[in-house]
Amino acid sequence: MEENNDFDGIERNFEFWYRLQFSPIFKSTKSLVDIGDNNLYYALLPLIKKGDYTLAKNVLNWRAKTRPITKELKKLSSFLDIISELYIKFYNNELGSAEHLISKLDEYYGIIESYDMEYLKLSFLYCQSKDTDRLEDLEDKLNRLLIFYLDKMELLGLLADIKFDLGKFEDAMKLYNQVKDESKNGMLLLHINERLSMTY
């Protein structure tokens, strides 16, 4: 199932474990419902795919308290650390200097893959893309990705930024207004307000 990226199928296999592990009983005591490291690896993949990083990180931390974690679980833990560090740099406007971290994400394609991987990588490329050709190439990549993530307002916001930089102001304004209407991401809304203020 993993080879076919059948994360829904994997998730169904571990439904009982999810209910048990994240019930108030075990969550409050910060303890692990041990299903073996191999099963745990597969159980965590759908959580990471959906972006439930805190839940996955908590489970890995609880697991590490009992005995050294396996190579496979270390890989998941490293991925979560990279994503967390990249978001810190993103919010500190330092993503453009995070090439070493972005390159590490390539190691996880075909294994984990998540929306955040794509978003952070495209955001990094945007920081590096100042000429028209690169921006247009990035615009095409975003349009293709939005077929799968149409509900992700961060991607729409990034697409609006690119259109803005390309001088497609009317298209950019429509996207900015859509994001403002539908997003609850305070950092994103602040950024959009700053962009909109540049037009007045």
mmCIF file of C-alpha atoms in Angstrom:
data_model
loop_
_atom_site.group_PDB
_atom_site.id
_atom_site.type_symbol
_atom_site.label_atom_id
_atom_site.label_comp_id
_atom_site.label_asym_id
_atom_site.label_seq_id
_atom_site.Cartn_x
_atom_site.Cartn_y
_atom_site.Cartn_z
ATOM 1 C CA MET A 1 0.000 0.000 0.000
ATOM 2 C CA GLU A 2 2.850 2.373 0.781
ATOM 3 C CA GLU A 3 4.327 1.874 -2.690
ATOM 4 C CA ASN A 4 0.991 2.919 -4.203
ATOM 5 C CA ASN A 5 0.671 5.860 -1.788
ATOM 6 C CA ASP A 6 -2.530 4.286 -0.463
ATOM 7 C CA PHE A 7 -2.478 6.289 2.746
ATOM 8 C CA ASP A 8 -6.245 5.939 3.134
ATOM 9 C CA GLY A 9 -5.867 2.168 3.130
ATOM 10 C CA ILE A 10 -3.068 2.331 5.681
ATOM 11 C CA GLU A 11 -5.175 4.639 7.837
ATOM 12 C CA ARG A 12 -8.113 2.227 7.787
ATOM 13 C CA ASN A 13 -5.839 -0.576 8.988
ATOM 14 C CA PHE A 14 -4.901 1.428 12.072
ATOM 15 C CA GLU A 15 -8.267 3.016 12.915
ATOM 16 C CA PHE A 16 -8.514 1.149 16.224
ATOM 17 C CA TRP A 17 -5.002 2.196 17.216
ATOM 18 C CA TYR A 18 -5.710 5.865 16.410
ATOM 19 C CA ARG A 19 -8.832 5.811 18.578
ATOM 20 C CA LEU A 20 -6.961 4.175 21.428
ATOM 21 C CA GLN A 21 -3.706 6.138 21.180
ATOM 22 C CA PHE A 22 -5.385 9.529 21.009
ATOM 23 C CA SER A 23 -8.105 8.839 23.549
ATOM 24 C CA PRO A 24 -8.056 11.060 26.667
ATOM 25 C CA ILE A 25 -6.673 8.163 28.712
ATOM 26 C CA PHE A 26 -3.410 7.701 26.838
ATOM 27 C CA LYS A 27 -3.071 11.270 25.623
ATOM 28 C CA SER A 28 -3.238 12.683 29.136
ATOM 29 C CA THR A 29 -0.684 10.219 30.503
ATOM 30 C CA LYS A 30 1.623 10.770 27.506
ATOM 31 C CA SER A 31 2.087 7.056 27.009
ATOM 32 C CA LEU A 32 2.352 4.891 23.928
ATOM 33 C CA VAL A 33 0.011 2.129 22.846
ATOM 34 C CA ASP A 34 2.825 -0.114 21.615
ATOM 35 C CA ILE A 35 2.064 -1.886 18.332
ATOM 36 C CA GLY A 36 5.664 -2.611 17.380
ATOM 37 C CA ASP A 37 8.014 -0.293 15.527
ATOM 38 C CA ASN A 38 7.215 -1.583 12.043
ATOM 39 C CA ASN A 39 3.475 -1.070 12.557
ATOM 40 C CA LEU A 40 4.105 2.276 14.237
ATOM 41 C CA TYR A 41 6.033 3.482 11.202
ATOM 42 C CA TYR A 42 3.079 2.760 8.906
ATOM 43 C CA ALA A 43 0.550 4.125 11.403
ATOM 44 C CA LEU A 44 2.371 7.474 11.482
ATOM 45 C CA LEU A 45 2.581 7.897 7.695
ATOM 46 C CA PRO A 46 -1.080 8.970 7.221
ATOM 47 C CA LEU A 47 -0.791 11.435 10.123
ATOM 48 C CA ILE A 48 2.234 13.047 8.506
ATOM 49 C CA LYS A 49 0.580 13.011 5.084
ATOM 50 C CA LYS A 50 -2.370 14.968 6.544
ATOM 51 C CA GLY A 51 -0.098 17.416 8.361
ATOM 52 C CA ASP A 52 -0.871 16.161 11.876
ATOM 53 C CA TYR A 53 2.750 16.749 12.815
ATOM 54 C CA THR A 54 2.194 17.440 16.494
ATOM 55 C CA LEU A 55 0.399 14.127 17.002
ATOM 56 C CA ALA A 56 3.106 12.239 15.119
ATOM 57 C CA LYS A 57 5.888 14.017 17.006
ATOM 58 C CA ASN A 58 4.254 13.311 20.361
ATOM 59 C CA VAL A 59 3.998 9.605 19.576
ATOM 60 C CA LEU A 60 7.643 9.467 18.504
ATOM 61 C CA ASN A 61 8.697 11.263 21.680
ATOM 62 C CA TRP A 62 6.701 8.839 23.826
ATOM 63 C CA ARG A 63 8.191 5.911 21.919
ATOM 64 C CA ALA A 64 11.772 7.220 22.380
ATOM 65 C CA LYS A 65 11.339 7.195 26.152
ATOM 66 C CA THR A 66 11.137 3.396 26.258
ATOM 67 C CA ARG A 67 14.088 2.331 24.064
ATOM 68 C CA PRO A 68 16.167 3.594 21.118
ATOM 69 C CA ILE A 69 14.043 4.134 18.033
ATOM 70 C CA THR A 70 14.632 2.281 14.771
ATOM 71 C CA LYS A 71 16.197 3.700 11.612
ATOM 72 C CA GLU A 72 12.782 4.000 9.955
ATOM 73 C CA LEU A 73 11.283 5.920 12.879
ATOM 74 C CA LYS A 74 14.360 8.161 13.008
ATOM 75 C CA LYS A 75 13.682 9.064 9.383
ATOM 76 C CA LEU A 76 10.156 10.166 10.258
ATOM 77 C CA SER A 77 11.447 12.118 13.250
ATOM 78 C CA SER A 78 14.083 13.841 11.094
ATOM 79 C CA PHE A 79 11.438 14.779 8.538
ATOM 80 C CA LEU A 80 9.296 16.397 11.236
ATOM 81 C CA ASP A 81 12.328 18.318 12.522
ATOM 82 C CA ILE A 82 13.116 19.599 9.015
ATOM 83 C CA ILE A 83 9.534 20.741 8.403
ATOM 84 C CA SER A 84 9.440 22.516 11.780
ATOM 85 C CA GLU A 85 12.756 24.266 11.139
ATOM 86 C CA LEU A 86 11.686 25.332 7.666
ATOM 87 C CA TYR A 87 8.479 26.872 8.965
ATOM 88 C CA ILE A 88 10.446 28.798 11.574
ATOM 89 C CA LYS A 89 12.644 30.191 8.804
ATOM 90 C CA PHE A 90 9.565 30.836 6.670
ATOM 91 C CA TYR A 91 7.890 32.949 9.347
ATOM 92 C CA ASN A 92 11.166 34.764 10.051
ATOM 93 C CA ASN A 93 11.532 35.588 6.335
ATOM 94 C CA GLU A 94 14.699 33.475 6.194
ATOM 95 C CA LEU A 95 13.456 30.732 3.870
ATOM 96 C CA GLY A 96 15.565 31.998 0.986
ATOM 97 C CA SER A 97 18.724 30.976 2.867
ATOM 98 C CA ALA A 98 17.470 27.480 3.733
ATOM 99 C CA GLU A 99 18.668 25.669 0.618
ATOM 100 C CA HIS A 100 20.414 22.961 2.683
ATOM 101 C CA LEU A 101 17.127 22.093 4.422
ATOM 102 C CA ILE A 102 15.054 22.251 1.242
ATOM 103 C CA SER A 103 17.454 19.848 -0.471
ATOM 104 C CA LYS A 104 16.961 17.355 2.359
ATOM 105 C CA LEU A 105 13.250 17.148 1.544
ATOM 106 C CA ASP A 106 14.119 15.368 -1.701
ATOM 107 C CA GLU A 107 15.183 12.352 0.375
ATOM 108 C CA TYR A 108 11.568 11.844 1.441
ATOM 109 C CA TYR A 109 9.794 11.893 -1.925
ATOM 110 C CA GLY A 110 8.128 8.559 -2.503
ATOM 111 C CA ILE A 111 8.208 7.791 1.222
ATOM 112 C CA ILE A 112 6.278 10.446 3.085
ATOM 113 C CA GLU A 113 5.249 13.310 0.810
ATOM 114 C CA SER A 114 2.966 15.949 2.212
ATOM 115 C CA TYR A 115 1.380 19.227 1.232
ATOM 116 C CA ASP A 116 3.884 21.113 3.384
ATOM 117 C CA MET A 117 6.810 19.659 1.449
ATOM 118 C CA GLU A 118 5.394 21.062 -1.782
ATOM 119 C CA TYR A 119 4.392 24.398 -0.273
ATOM 120 C CA LEU A 120 7.744 25.035 1.416
ATOM 121 C CA LYS A 121 9.702 24.042 -1.664
ATOM 122 C CA LEU A 122 7.630 26.314 -3.912
ATOM 123 C CA SER A 123 7.923 29.146 -1.380
ATOM 124 C CA PHE A 124 11.701 28.688 -1.399
ATOM 125 C CA LEU A 125 11.757 28.757 -5.201
ATOM 126 C CA TYR A 126 9.680 31.931 -5.107
ATOM 127 C CA CYS A 127 12.316 33.551 -2.890
ATOM 128 C CA GLN A 128 14.900 32.627 -5.533
ATOM 129 C CA SER A 129 12.795 33.579 -8.579
ATOM 130 C CA LYS A 130 13.010 37.224 -9.453
ATOM 131 C CA ASP A 131 13.145 37.135 -13.258
ATOM 132 C CA THR A 132 10.050 36.733 -15.417
ATOM 133 C CA ASP A 133 10.896 33.302 -16.856
ATOM 134 C CA ARG A 134 11.354 31.718 -13.435
ATOM 135 C CA LEU A 135 8.208 33.330 -12.081
ATOM 136 C CA GLU A 136 6.168 32.093 -15.039
ATOM 137 C CA ASP A 137 7.578 28.578 -14.588
ATOM 138 C CA LEU A 138 6.651 28.715 -10.916
ATOM 139 C CA GLU A 139 3.179 29.989 -11.818
ATOM 140 C CA ASP A 140 2.687 26.903 -14.016
ATOM 141 C CA LYS A 141 3.855 24.578 -11.232
ATOM 142 C CA LEU A 142 1.447 26.161 -8.768
ATOM 143 C CA ASN A 143 -1.485 25.903 -11.157
ATOM 144 C CA ARG A 144 -0.782 22.174 -11.562
ATOM 145 C CA LEU A 145 -0.448 21.638 -7.827
ATOM 146 C CA LEU A 146 -3.686 23.492 -7.114
ATOM 147 C CA ILE A 147 -5.553 20.774 -8.998
ATOM 148 C CA PHE A 148 -4.835 18.554 -5.995
ATOM 149 C CA TYR A 149 -4.865 21.217 -3.258
ATOM 150 C CA LEU A 150 -7.559 23.656 -4.354
ATOM 151 C CA ASP A 151 -8.633 24.260 -0.742
ATOM 152 C CA LYS A 152 -5.150 25.343 0.398
ATOM 153 C CA MET A 153 -5.282 29.095 0.785
ATOM 154 C CA GLU A 154 -1.511 29.349 1.287
ATOM 155 C CA LEU A 155 -0.978 28.107 -2.261
ATOM 156 C CA LEU A 156 -3.522 30.583 -3.609
ATOM 157 C CA GLY A 157 -1.761 33.340 -1.698
ATOM 158 C CA LEU A 158 1.582 32.326 -3.189
ATOM 159 C CA LEU A 159 0.051 32.232 -6.668
ATOM 160 C CA ALA A 160 -1.339 35.724 -6.070
ATOM 161 C CA ASP A 161 2.144 36.949 -5.084
ATOM 162 C CA ILE A 162 3.583 35.563 -8.305
ATOM 163 C CA LYS A 163 0.856 37.140 -10.435
ATOM 164 C CA PHE A 164 1.414 40.412 -8.583
ATOM 165 C CA ASP A 165 5.152 40.288 -9.347
ATOM 166 C CA LEU A 166 4.388 39.491 -12.996
ATOM 167 C CA GLY A 167 2.196 42.576 -13.242
ATOM 168 C CA LYS A 168 -1.059 40.610 -13.470
ATOM 169 C CA PHE A 169 -2.627 42.859 -10.866
ATOM 170 C CA GLU A 170 -6.296 42.145 -11.604
ATOM 171 C CA ASP A 171 -5.782 38.375 -11.279
ATOM 172 C CA ALA A 172 -3.690 38.898 -8.164
ATOM 173 C CA MET A 173 -6.368 41.053 -6.517
ATOM 174 C CA LYS A 174 -9.047 38.424 -7.144
ATOM 175 C CA LEU A 175 -6.906 35.756 -5.513
ATOM 176 C CA TYR A 176 -5.932 37.986 -2.588
ATOM 177 C CA ASN A 177 -9.588 38.759 -1.912
ATOM 178 C CA GLN A 178 -10.530 35.075 -2.132
ATOM 179 C CA VAL A 179 -7.831 34.189 0.393
ATOM 180 C CA LYS A 180 -8.954 36.999 2.697
ATOM 181 C CA ASP A 181 -12.517 35.671 2.585
ATOM 182 C CA GLU A 182 -11.657 32.011 3.141
ATOM 183 C CA SER A 183 -8.439 31.841 5.179
ATOM 184 C CA LYS A 184 -8.003 32.032 8.949
ATOM 185 C CA ASN A 185 -4.200 32.089 8.755
ATOM 186 C CA GLY A 186 -3.276 35.316 10.529
ATOM 187 C CA MET A 187 0.265 35.490 9.130
ATOM 188 C CA LEU A 188 -1.025 34.996 5.599
ATOM 189 C CA LEU A 189 -3.720 37.635 6.016
ATOM 190 C CA LEU A 190 -1.173 40.102 7.399
ATOM 191 C CA HIS A 191 1.056 39.505 4.388
ATOM 192 C CA ILE A 192 -1.856 40.037 2.000
ATOM 193 C CA ASN A 193 -2.838 43.280 3.700
ATOM 194 C CA GLU A 194 0.755 44.485 3.298
ATOM 195 C CA ARG A 195 0.679 43.568 -0.381
ATOM 196 C CA LEU A 196 -2.643 45.281 -0.924
ATOM 197 C CA SER A 197 -1.365 48.442 0.765
ATOM 198 C CA MET A 198 1.343 48.606 -1.911
ATOM 199 C CA THR A 199 -1.330 49.154 -4.552
ATOM 200 C CA TYR A 200 -2.694 52.322 -2.991
#
